[in-house]
PDB file of C-alpha atoms in Angstrom:
ATOM      1  CA  MET R  20     -12.028 -12.078 130.217  1.00 47.00           C
ATOM      2  CA  ARG R  21      -8.322 -11.740 129.478  1.00 51.00           C
ATOM      3  CA  ARG R  22      -7.165  -9.302 126.805  1.00 51.00           C
ATOM      4  CA  ALA R  23      -5.996 -12.121 124.498  1.00 47.00           C
ATOM      5  CA  ASP R  24      -9.368 -13.861 124.876  1.00 49.00           C
ATOM      6  CA  GLN R  25     -11.162 -10.594 124.091  1.00 48.00           C
ATOM      7  CA  ALA R  26      -9.111 -10.167 120.925  1.00 48.00           C
ATOM      8  CA  ASN R  27      -9.853 -13.718 119.795  1.00 52.00           C
ATOM      9  CA  TYR R  28     -13.567 -13.227 120.508  1.00 49.00           C
ATOM     10  CA  SER R  29     -13.598  -9.996 118.477  1.00 61.00           C
ATOM     11  CA  LEU R  30     -11.887 -11.684 115.540  1.00 72.00           C
ATOM     12  CA  GLU R  31     -14.335 -14.569 115.734  1.00 81.00           C
ATOM     13  CA  SER R  32     -17.221 -12.092 115.618  1.00 84.00           C
ATOM     14  CA  VAL R  33     -15.789 -10.464 112.498  1.00 87.00           C
ATOM     15  CA  ASP R  34     -15.392 -13.876 110.867  1.00 88.00           C
ATOM     16  CA  ARG R  35     -18.995 -14.759 111.676  1.00 90.00           C
ATOM     17  CA  MET R  36     -20.340 -11.490 110.289  1.00 89.00           C
ATOM     18  CA  ALA R  37     -18.308 -11.995 107.103  1.00 89.00           C
ATOM     19  CA  ALA R  38     -19.666 -15.533 106.788  1.00 91.00           C
ATOM     20  CA  ILE R  39     -23.236 -14.253 107.080  1.00 90.00           C
ATOM     21  CA  LEU R  40     -22.717 -11.528 104.472  1.00 90.00           C
ATOM     22  CA  LYS R  41     -21.158 -14.029 102.080  1.00 89.00           C
ATOM     23  CA  ALA R  42     -24.064 -16.395 102.696  1.00 89.00           C
ATOM     24  CA  LEU R  43     -26.537 -13.632 101.775  1.00 89.00           C
ATOM     25  CA  GLU R  44     -24.567 -12.950  98.604  1.00 85.00           C
ATOM     26  CA  ALA R  45     -25.638 -16.325  97.210  1.00 82.00           C
ATOM     27  CA  ALA R  46     -29.322 -15.393  96.744  1.00 83.00           C
ATOM     28  CA  PRO R  47     -31.475 -12.230  96.764  1.00 83.00           C
ATOM     29  CA  GLU R  48     -33.406 -13.243  99.898  1.00 90.00           C
ATOM     30  CA  GLN R  49     -32.934 -16.093 102.363  1.00 90.00           C
ATOM     31  CA  SER R  50     -34.638 -17.510 105.422  1.00 93.00           C
ATOM     32  CA  LEU R  51     -32.911 -17.648 108.798  1.00 93.00           C
ATOM     33  CA  ASP R  52     -32.209 -21.367 108.537  1.00 93.00           C
ATOM     34  CA  GLN R  53     -30.670 -20.923 105.063  1.00 94.00           C
ATOM     35  CA  VAL R  54     -28.343 -18.185 106.278  1.00 93.00           C
ATOM     36  CA  ALA R  55     -27.384 -20.131 109.398  1.00 93.00           C
ATOM     37  CA  ARG R  56     -26.653 -23.284 107.444  1.00 92.00           C
ATOM     38  CA  ALA R  57     -24.568 -21.470 104.815  1.00 91.00           C
ATOM     39  CA  ALA R  58     -22.621 -19.548 107.473  1.00 91.00           C
ATOM     40  CA  GLY R  59     -22.017 -22.643 109.609  1.00 91.00           C
ATOM     41  CA  LEU R  60     -23.821 -21.223 112.652  1.00 93.00           C
ATOM     42  CA  ASN R  61     -26.804 -22.271 114.733  1.00 93.00           C
ATOM     43  CA  GLU R  62     -29.971 -20.265 114.140  1.00 92.00           C
ATOM     44  CA  SER R  63     -29.937 -18.292 117.409  1.00 91.00           C
ATOM     45  CA  THR R  64     -26.346 -17.153 116.819  1.00 93.00           C
ATOM     46  CA  ALA R  65     -27.057 -16.304 113.195  1.00 92.00           C
ATOM     47  CA  LEU R  66     -30.140 -14.299 114.188  1.00 93.00           C
ATOM     48  CA  ARG R  67     -28.148 -12.311 116.742  1.00 92.00           C
ATOM     49  CA  TYR R  68     -25.592 -11.307 114.117  1.00 92.00           C
ATOM     50  CA  LEU R  69     -28.248 -10.597 111.492  1.00 92.00           C
ATOM     51  CA  LEU R  70     -30.075  -8.229 113.829  1.00 92.00           C
ATOM     52  CA  SER R  71     -26.817  -6.493 114.730  1.00 91.00           C
ATOM     53  CA  LEU R  72     -25.913  -6.045 111.064  1.00 91.00           C
ATOM     54  CA  GLY R  73     -29.429  -4.757 110.463  1.00 90.00           C
ATOM     55  CA  LYS R  74     -28.872  -1.879 112.895  1.00 90.00           C
ATOM     56  CA  HIS R  75     -26.198  -0.595 110.524  1.00 89.00           C
ATOM     57  CA  ASP R  76     -28.282  -1.166 107.358  1.00 88.00           C
ATOM     58  CA  LEU R  77     -25.828  -3.845 106.234  1.00 90.00           C
ATOM     59  CA  VAL R  78     -28.662  -6.390 106.295  1.00 92.00           C
ATOM     60  CA  GLU R  79     -32.386  -5.877 105.735  1.00 92.00           C
ATOM     61  CA  ARG R  80     -35.327  -8.040 106.808  1.00 92.00           C
ATOM     62  CA  ASP R  81     -38.577  -8.300 104.891  1.00 91.00           C
ATOM     63  CA  GLU R  82     -41.255  -7.848 107.543  1.00 88.00           C
ATOM     64  CA  ALA R  83     -43.828  -9.741 105.489  1.00 89.00           C
ATOM     65  CA  THR R  84     -41.784 -12.877 104.829  1.00 92.00           C
ATOM     66  CA  GLY R  85     -39.168 -12.683 107.603  1.00 92.00           C
ATOM     67  CA  ARG R  86     -36.456 -13.321 105.006  1.00 94.00           C
ATOM     68  CA  PHE R  87     -33.118 -11.502 104.979  1.00 94.00           C
ATOM     69  CA  ARG R  88     -31.190  -9.703 102.235  1.00 92.00           C
ATOM     70  CA  LEU R  89     -28.095  -7.546 101.891  1.00 90.00           C
ATOM     71  CA  GLY R  90     -28.635  -3.921 102.929  1.00 88.00           C
ATOM     72  CA  LEU R  91     -28.236  -0.747 100.895  1.00 83.00           C
ATOM     73  CA  SER R  92     -25.289   0.385 103.003  1.00 82.00           C
ATOM     74  CA  LEU R  93     -23.249  -2.412 101.432  1.00 80.00           C
ATOM     75  CA  PHE R  94     -24.164  -1.121  97.983  1.00 71.00           C
ATOM     76  CA  ARG R  95     -23.062   2.400  98.924  1.00 72.00           C
ATOM     77  CA  LEU R  96     -19.805   1.112 100.396  1.00 72.00           C
ATOM     78  CA  GLY R  97     -19.150  -0.980  97.292  1.00 66.00           C
ATOM     79  CA  ALA R  98     -19.864   1.944  94.997  1.00 60.00           C
ATOM     80  CA  ARG R  99     -17.462   4.132  96.961  1.00 59.00           C
ATOM     81  CA  SER R 100     -14.788   1.452  96.843  1.00 57.00           C
ATOM     82  CA  ILE R 101     -15.081   1.202  93.065  1.00 53.00           C
ATOM     83  CA  ALA R 102     -15.083   4.988  92.660  1.00 53.00           C
ATOM     84  CA  PHE R 103     -11.831   5.247  94.583  1.00 49.00           C
ATOM     85  CA  ARG R 104     -10.077   2.696  92.379  1.00 56.00           C
ATOM     86  CA  ASP R 105      -7.747   4.421  89.972  1.00 81.00           C
ATOM     87  CA  ILE R 106      -7.483   2.390  86.761  1.00 86.00           C
ATOM     88  CA  VAL R 107      -3.783   3.147  86.282  1.00 87.00           C
ATOM     89  CA  THR R 108      -2.915   2.144  89.856  1.00 88.00           C
ATOM     90  CA  VAL R 109      -4.972  -1.041  89.600  1.00 90.00           C
ATOM     91  CA  SER R 110      -3.554  -1.926  86.165  1.00 93.00           C
ATOM     92  CA  LEU R 111       0.118  -1.203  86.803  1.00 93.00           C
ATOM     93  CA  PRO R 112       1.031  -4.564  88.442  1.00 95.00           C
ATOM     94  CA  VAL R 113      -0.704  -6.432  85.615  1.00 96.00           C
ATOM     95  CA  MET R 114       1.036  -4.299  82.987  1.00 96.00           C
ATOM     96  CA  GLU R 115       4.416  -4.875  84.643  1.00 96.00           C
ATOM     97  CA  ARG R 116       3.746  -8.612  84.621  1.00 96.00           C
ATOM     98  CA  LEU R 117       3.024  -8.577  80.882  1.00 97.00           C
ATOM     99  CA  LEU R 118       6.140  -6.504  80.236  1.00 96.00           C
ATOM    100  CA  ALA R 119       8.272  -8.981  82.176  1.00 95.00           C
ATOM    101  CA  GLN R 120       6.630 -11.947  80.455  1.00 95.00           C
ATOM    102  CA  PHE R 121       6.937 -10.793  76.841  1.00 95.00           C
ATOM    103  CA  GLY R 122       9.469  -7.954  76.886  1.00 93.00           C
ATOM    104  CA  GLU R 123       7.293  -5.762  74.653  1.00 94.00           C
ATOM    105  CA  ALA R 124       5.556  -2.438  75.261  1.00 93.00           C
ATOM    106  CA  VAL R 125       2.329  -2.584  77.275  1.00 95.00           C
ATOM    107  CA  ASN R 126      -0.347   0.081  76.779  1.00 94.00           C
ATOM    108  CA  LEU R 127      -3.462   1.120  78.705  1.00 94.00           C
ATOM    109  CA  ALA R 128      -6.108   3.323  77.088  1.00 93.00           C
ATOM    110  CA  THR R 129      -9.588   4.658  77.748  1.00 90.00           C
ATOM    111  CA  ARG R 130     -12.457   5.904  75.603  1.00 87.00           C
ATOM    112  CA  GLN R 131     -12.860   9.609  76.261  1.00 81.00           C
ATOM    113  CA  GLN R 132     -14.983  12.119  74.369  1.00 73.00           C
ATOM    114  CA  GLY R 133     -15.182   9.861  71.350  1.00 81.00           C
ATOM    115  CA  GLN R 134     -11.458   9.135  71.246  1.00 85.00           C
ATOM    116  CA  VAL R 135      -9.095   6.369  72.321  1.00 88.00           C
ATOM    117  CA  VAL R 136      -6.717   8.054  74.760  1.00 87.00           C
ATOM    118  CA  LEU R 137      -3.560   6.415  76.097  1.00 89.00           C
ATOM    119  CA  LEU R 138      -3.364   6.518  79.893  1.00 88.00           C
ATOM    120  CA  LYS R 139      -0.163   4.594  80.576  1.00 88.00           C
ATOM    121  CA  VAL R 140       2.652   3.139  78.484  1.00 91.00           C
ATOM    122  CA  LEU R 141       5.361   0.783  79.725  1.00 92.00           C
ATOM    123  CA  GLU R 142       8.127   0.769  77.138  1.00 89.00           C
ATOM    124  CA  SER R 143      10.121  -2.278  76.162  1.00 86.00           C
ATOM    125  CA  ALA R 144      13.794  -2.400  77.129  1.00 80.00           C
ATOM    126  CA  VAL R 145      14.355  -2.415  73.355  1.00 77.00           C
ATOM    127  CA  PRO R 146      11.861   0.269  72.266  1.00 66.00           C
ATOM    128  CA  THR R 147      10.414   0.574  68.777  1.00 63.00           C
ATOM    129  CA  ARG R 148      11.116   3.512  66.517  1.00 55.00           C
ATOM    130  CA  LYS R 149       7.603   4.810  67.231  1.00 61.00           C
ATOM    131  CA  GLY R 150       7.105   4.908  70.977  1.00 60.00           C
ATOM    132  CA  SER R 151       3.699   5.947  72.296  1.00 72.00           C
ATOM    133  CA  LYS R 152       3.134   8.340  75.195  1.00 75.00           C
ATOM    134  CA  ALA R 153       0.337   8.847  77.707  1.00 76.00           C
ATOM    135  CA  GLY R 154      -2.104  11.474  76.478  1.00 75.00           C
ATOM    136  CA  GLU R 155      -1.790  10.537  72.808  1.00 82.00           C
ATOM    137  CA  THR R 156      -4.828   9.311  70.887  1.00 80.00           C
ATOM    138  CA  ASP R 157      -5.186   6.136  68.791  1.00 85.00           C
ATOM    139  CA  ALA R 158      -7.323   5.533  65.731  1.00 87.00           C
ATOM    140  CA  TRP R 159     -10.368   3.429  66.503  1.00 91.00           C
ATOM    141  CA  HIS R 160     -10.257   1.276  63.370  1.00 92.00           C
ATOM    142  CA  ALA R 161      -6.489   0.890  62.970  1.00 92.00           C
ATOM    143  CA  THR R 162      -5.261  -0.065  66.455  1.00 94.00           C
ATOM    144  CA  SER R 163      -5.795  -3.082  68.659  1.00 95.00           C
ATOM    145  CA  LEU R 164      -6.862  -0.812  71.534  1.00 96.00           C
ATOM    146  CA  GLY R 165      -9.586   0.843  69.470  1.00 95.00           C
ATOM    147  CA  LYS R 166     -10.744  -2.374  67.833  1.00 96.00           C
ATOM    148  CA  ALA R 167     -10.783  -4.224  71.159  1.00 96.00           C
ATOM    149  CA  LEU R 168     -13.109  -1.570  72.578  1.00 96.00           C
ATOM    150  CA  MET R 169     -15.377  -1.639  69.525  1.00 95.00           C
ATOM    151  CA  ALA R 170     -15.494  -5.451  69.531  1.00 96.00           C
ATOM    152  CA  ALA R 171     -16.996  -5.271  73.022  1.00 95.00           C
ATOM    153  CA  MET R 172     -19.625  -2.681  72.034  1.00 93.00           C
ATOM    154  CA  SER R 173     -22.994  -3.006  70.367  1.00 91.00           C
ATOM    155  CA  ALA R 174     -23.287  -2.590  66.595  1.00 89.00           C
ATOM    156  CA  GLU R 175     -25.086   0.711  67.168  1.00 91.00           C
ATOM    157  CA  GLU R 176     -22.229   2.103  69.242  1.00 91.00           C
ATOM    158  CA  VAL R 177     -19.678   1.021  66.637  1.00 91.00           C
ATOM    159  CA  ALA R 178     -21.692   2.659  63.854  1.00 90.00           C
ATOM    160  CA  GLU R 179     -21.819   5.893  65.838  1.00 90.00           C
ATOM    161  CA  ILE R 180     -18.028   5.846  66.309  1.00 88.00           C
ATOM    162  CA  VAL R 181     -16.936   5.035  62.745  1.00 86.00           C
ATOM    163  CA  GLY R 182     -19.700   7.086  61.093  1.00 85.00           C
ATOM    164  CA  ASP R 183     -20.369   7.110  57.353  1.00 82.00           C
ATOM    165  CA  ASP R 184     -17.182   8.788  56.167  1.00 80.00           C
ATOM    166  CA  PRO R 185     -14.417   6.722  54.511  1.00 84.00           C
ATOM    167  CA  LEU R 186     -11.986   5.219  57.013  1.00 88.00           C
ATOM    168  CA  ALA R 187      -8.596   6.911  57.135  1.00 90.00           C
ATOM    169  CA  GLY R 188      -5.610   4.992  55.805  1.00 90.00           C
ATOM    170  CA  PHE R 189      -2.284   4.954  57.650  1.00 92.00           C
ATOM    171  CA  THR R 190      -0.440   2.038  56.020  1.00 93.00           C
ATOM    172  CA  PRO R 191      -1.103  -0.377  53.148  1.00 95.00           C
ATOM    173  CA  ASN R 192      -2.607  -2.734  55.764  1.00 94.00           C
ATOM    174  CA  THR R 193      -5.158  -0.302  57.228  1.00 93.00           C
ATOM    175  CA  ILE R 194      -8.764  -1.488  56.968  1.00 92.00           C
ATOM    176  CA  LEU R 195     -10.647   1.003  54.799  1.00 93.00           C
ATOM    177  CA  LEU R 196     -14.040  -0.612  54.185  1.00 91.00           C
ATOM    178  CA  GLN R 197     -16.823  -0.785  56.771  1.00 89.00           C
ATOM    179  CA  GLN R 198     -17.685  -4.393  55.932  1.00 90.00           C
ATOM    180  CA  ASP R 199     -14.051  -5.452  56.346  1.00 93.00           C
ATOM    181  CA  LEU R 200     -13.919  -3.727  59.724  1.00 93.00           C
ATOM    182  CA  ALA R 201     -17.120  -5.524  60.793  1.00 92.00           C
ATOM    183  CA  ARG R 202     -15.527  -8.897  59.898  1.00 95.00           C
ATOM    184  CA  ASP R 203     -12.353  -7.972  61.752  1.00 94.00           C
ATOM    185  CA  LEU R 204     -14.314  -7.030  64.885  1.00 95.00           C
ATOM    186  CA  GLU R 205     -16.219 -10.309  64.739  1.00 95.00           C
ATOM    187  CA  GLY R 206     -12.909 -12.143  64.604  1.00 95.00           C
ATOM    188  CA  ALA R 207     -11.751 -10.202  67.654  1.00 95.00           C
ATOM    189  CA  ARG R 208     -14.896 -11.241  69.551  1.00 95.00           C
ATOM    190  CA  LEU R 209     -14.330 -14.887  68.725  1.00 94.00           C
ATOM    191  CA  ARG R 210     -10.637 -14.803  69.673  1.00 93.00           C
ATOM    192  CA  GLY R 211     -11.065 -12.629  72.741  1.00 94.00           C
ATOM    193  CA  TYR R 212      -8.542 -10.055  71.537  1.00 96.00           C
ATOM    194  CA  ALA R 213      -8.060  -7.635  68.621  1.00 97.00           C
ATOM    195  CA  ILE R 214      -5.056  -7.453  66.291  1.00 96.00           C
ATOM    196  CA  ASP R 215      -3.349  -4.458  64.712  1.00 95.00           C
ATOM    197  CA  ASP R 216      -1.296  -6.081  61.948  1.00 94.00           C
ATOM    198  CA  GLU R 217       0.806  -3.108  60.777  1.00 94.00           C
ATOM    199  CA  GLU R 218      -2.420  -1.152  60.327  1.00 94.00           C
ATOM    200  CA  SER R 219      -1.428   1.995  62.224  1.00 92.00           C
ATOM    201  CA  VAL R 220       2.368   1.908  61.781  1.00 92.00           C
ATOM    202  CA  GLU R 221       4.304  -0.158  59.281  1.00 92.00           C
ATOM    203  CA  GLY R 222       6.401  -2.821  60.970  1.00 92.00           C
ATOM    204  CA  LEU R 223       4.414  -2.646  64.230  1.00 93.00           C
ATOM    205  CA  ARG R 224       2.130  -5.433  65.434  1.00 94.00           C
ATOM    206  CA  CYS R 225      -0.180  -5.138  68.439  1.00 95.00           C
ATOM    207  CA  VAL R 226      -2.780  -7.236  70.282  1.00 97.00           C
ATOM    208  CA  GLY R 227      -5.364  -5.793  72.666  1.00 97.00           C
ATOM    209  CA  ALA R 228      -8.426  -6.611  74.778  1.00 97.00           C
ATOM    210  CA  ALA R 229     -11.159  -4.532  76.374  1.00 96.00           C
ATOM    211  CA  ILE R 230     -11.532  -3.931  80.114  1.00 96.00           C
ATOM    212  CA  ARG R 231     -15.058  -3.480  81.466  1.00 93.00           C
ATOM    213  CA  ASP R 232     -15.905  -1.159  84.355  1.00 88.00           C
ATOM    214  CA  HIS R 233     -18.241  -1.924  87.263  1.00 84.00           C
ATOM    215  CA  ASP R 234     -21.272  -1.327  85.013  1.00 85.00           C
ATOM    216  CA  GLY R 235     -20.002  -3.831  82.462  1.00 88.00           C
ATOM    217  CA  ILE R 236     -19.176  -1.080  79.958  1.00 90.00           C
ATOM    218  CA  PRO R 237     -15.995  -1.520  77.875  1.00 93.00           C
ATOM    219  CA  ARG R 238     -14.335   1.599  79.243  1.00 91.00           C
ATOM    220  CA  TYR R 239     -10.641   0.734  78.935  1.00 94.00           C
ATOM    221  CA  ALA R 240      -8.345  -1.443  76.835  1.00 96.00           C
ATOM    222  CA  LEU R 241      -5.004  -3.142  77.363  1.00 96.00           C
ATOM    223  CA  SER R 242      -2.483  -4.045  74.670  1.00 96.00           C
ATOM    224  CA  VAL R 243       0.995  -5.386  74.002  1.00 96.00           C
ATOM    225  CA  SER R 244       2.840  -3.998  70.967  1.00 94.00           C
ATOM    226  CA  GLY R 245       6.162  -4.592  69.287  1.00 93.00           C
ATOM    227  CA  PRO R 246       7.936  -4.833  65.942  1.00 93.00           C
ATOM    228  CA  LYS R 247       6.755  -7.689  63.745  1.00 92.00           C
ATOM    229  CA  SER R 248      10.259  -9.162  63.879  1.00 91.00           C
ATOM    230  CA  ARG R 249       9.731  -9.806  67.609  1.00 92.00           C
ATOM    231  CA  MET R 250       5.991 -10.464  67.357  1.00 92.00           C
ATOM    232  CA  PRO R 251       5.638 -12.981  64.502  1.00 92.00           C
ATOM    233  CA  TYR R 252       2.264 -14.597  63.826  1.00 91.00           C
ATOM    234  CA  SER R 253       3.452 -17.692  65.705  1.00 89.00           C
ATOM    235  CA  ARG R 254       3.604 -15.568  68.858  1.00 91.00           C
ATOM    236  CA  THR R 255       0.497 -13.456  68.344  1.00 92.00           C
ATOM    237  CA  ASP R 256      -1.975 -15.941  69.794  1.00 93.00           C
ATOM    238  CA  GLU R 257       0.118 -16.600  72.910  1.00 95.00           C
ATOM    239  CA  ILE R 258       0.422 -12.886  73.660  1.00 96.00           C
ATOM    240  CA  GLY R 259      -3.192 -12.172  72.688  1.00 95.00           C
ATOM    241  CA  LEU R 260      -4.595 -14.784  75.058  1.00 96.00           C
ATOM    242  CA  ALA R 261      -2.400 -13.478  77.890  1.00 97.00           C
ATOM    243  CA  VAL R 262      -3.641  -9.933  77.224  1.00 97.00           C
ATOM    244  CA  ALA R 263      -7.260 -11.149  77.166  1.00 97.00           C
ATOM    245  CA  GLU R 264      -6.778 -12.925  80.515  1.00 97.00           C
ATOM    246  CA  ALA R 265      -5.143  -9.820  81.996  1.00 97.00           C
ATOM    247  CA  ALA R 266      -8.012  -7.627  80.758  1.00 96.00           C
ATOM    248  CA  GLU R 267     -10.529 -10.012  82.333  1.00 96.00           C
ATOM    249  CA  GLU R 268      -8.581  -9.883  85.588  1.00 95.00           C
ATOM    250  CA  LEU R 269      -8.707  -6.086  85.587  1.00 94.00           C
ATOM    251  CA  SER R 270     -12.430  -6.083  84.706  1.00 93.00           C
ATOM    252  CA  LYS R 271     -13.091  -8.184  87.807  1.00 91.00           C
ATOM    253  CA  ALA R 272     -10.891  -5.894  89.914  1.00 89.00           C
ATOM    254  CA  LEU R 273     -13.069  -2.971  88.790  1.00 86.00           C
ATOM    255  CA  GLY R 274     -16.230  -4.813  89.791  1.00 82.00           C
ATOM    256  CA  ALA R 275     -17.443  -5.988  86.378  1.00 73.00           C
TER     257      ALA R 275
END
């Protein structure tokens, strides 16, 4: 066999193995004919590849039923892949896209030891008088980052975070009552994004959405913030929906 033919054969083998793995992804367990049909192969060819993948624990076969399923090695490889994904590195292209689209500051935060901690900030070309920096913390109840995270949590988790003490006030717009915060979080769930309407800093408006990790936990949040003169209510929904879509994109990239 010529070298070019060998290369083409090897690539074809990789394509066939990928087709089989994708076929097995569709259901927990499948018969040989189901796998072959989904992968576009005849049964003898499919069986040959299934047995080869089985030697590497990428595919398992139930001895009682003869049906095939994805192997544990794939789970371990997937878990390692997710573990190696740095949230800032993964998020940066999405954050840069939002910055280019709206021209306002884009912020990435995480929940850490009971606090909302900023991980990355991309400043607007025309920054606000209060610029945020990585490492700073945000108030849970007065920022779109904090409220976006809480809106994606259970009521029990939210209660644990806000506690029983009175909520701290930062501006005349800050939500101070627990029942008002609960209504605001419900609104965020319905919209898909949270709003900080001059609640943490006077004159500053912000919209944010939660990012879920590979376990489906709202671990991070993404937001766009700017002065209310550049982020009027007429623009809030447009930016909020774009942030929500970007957060969903990042959740999928993390394996949610």
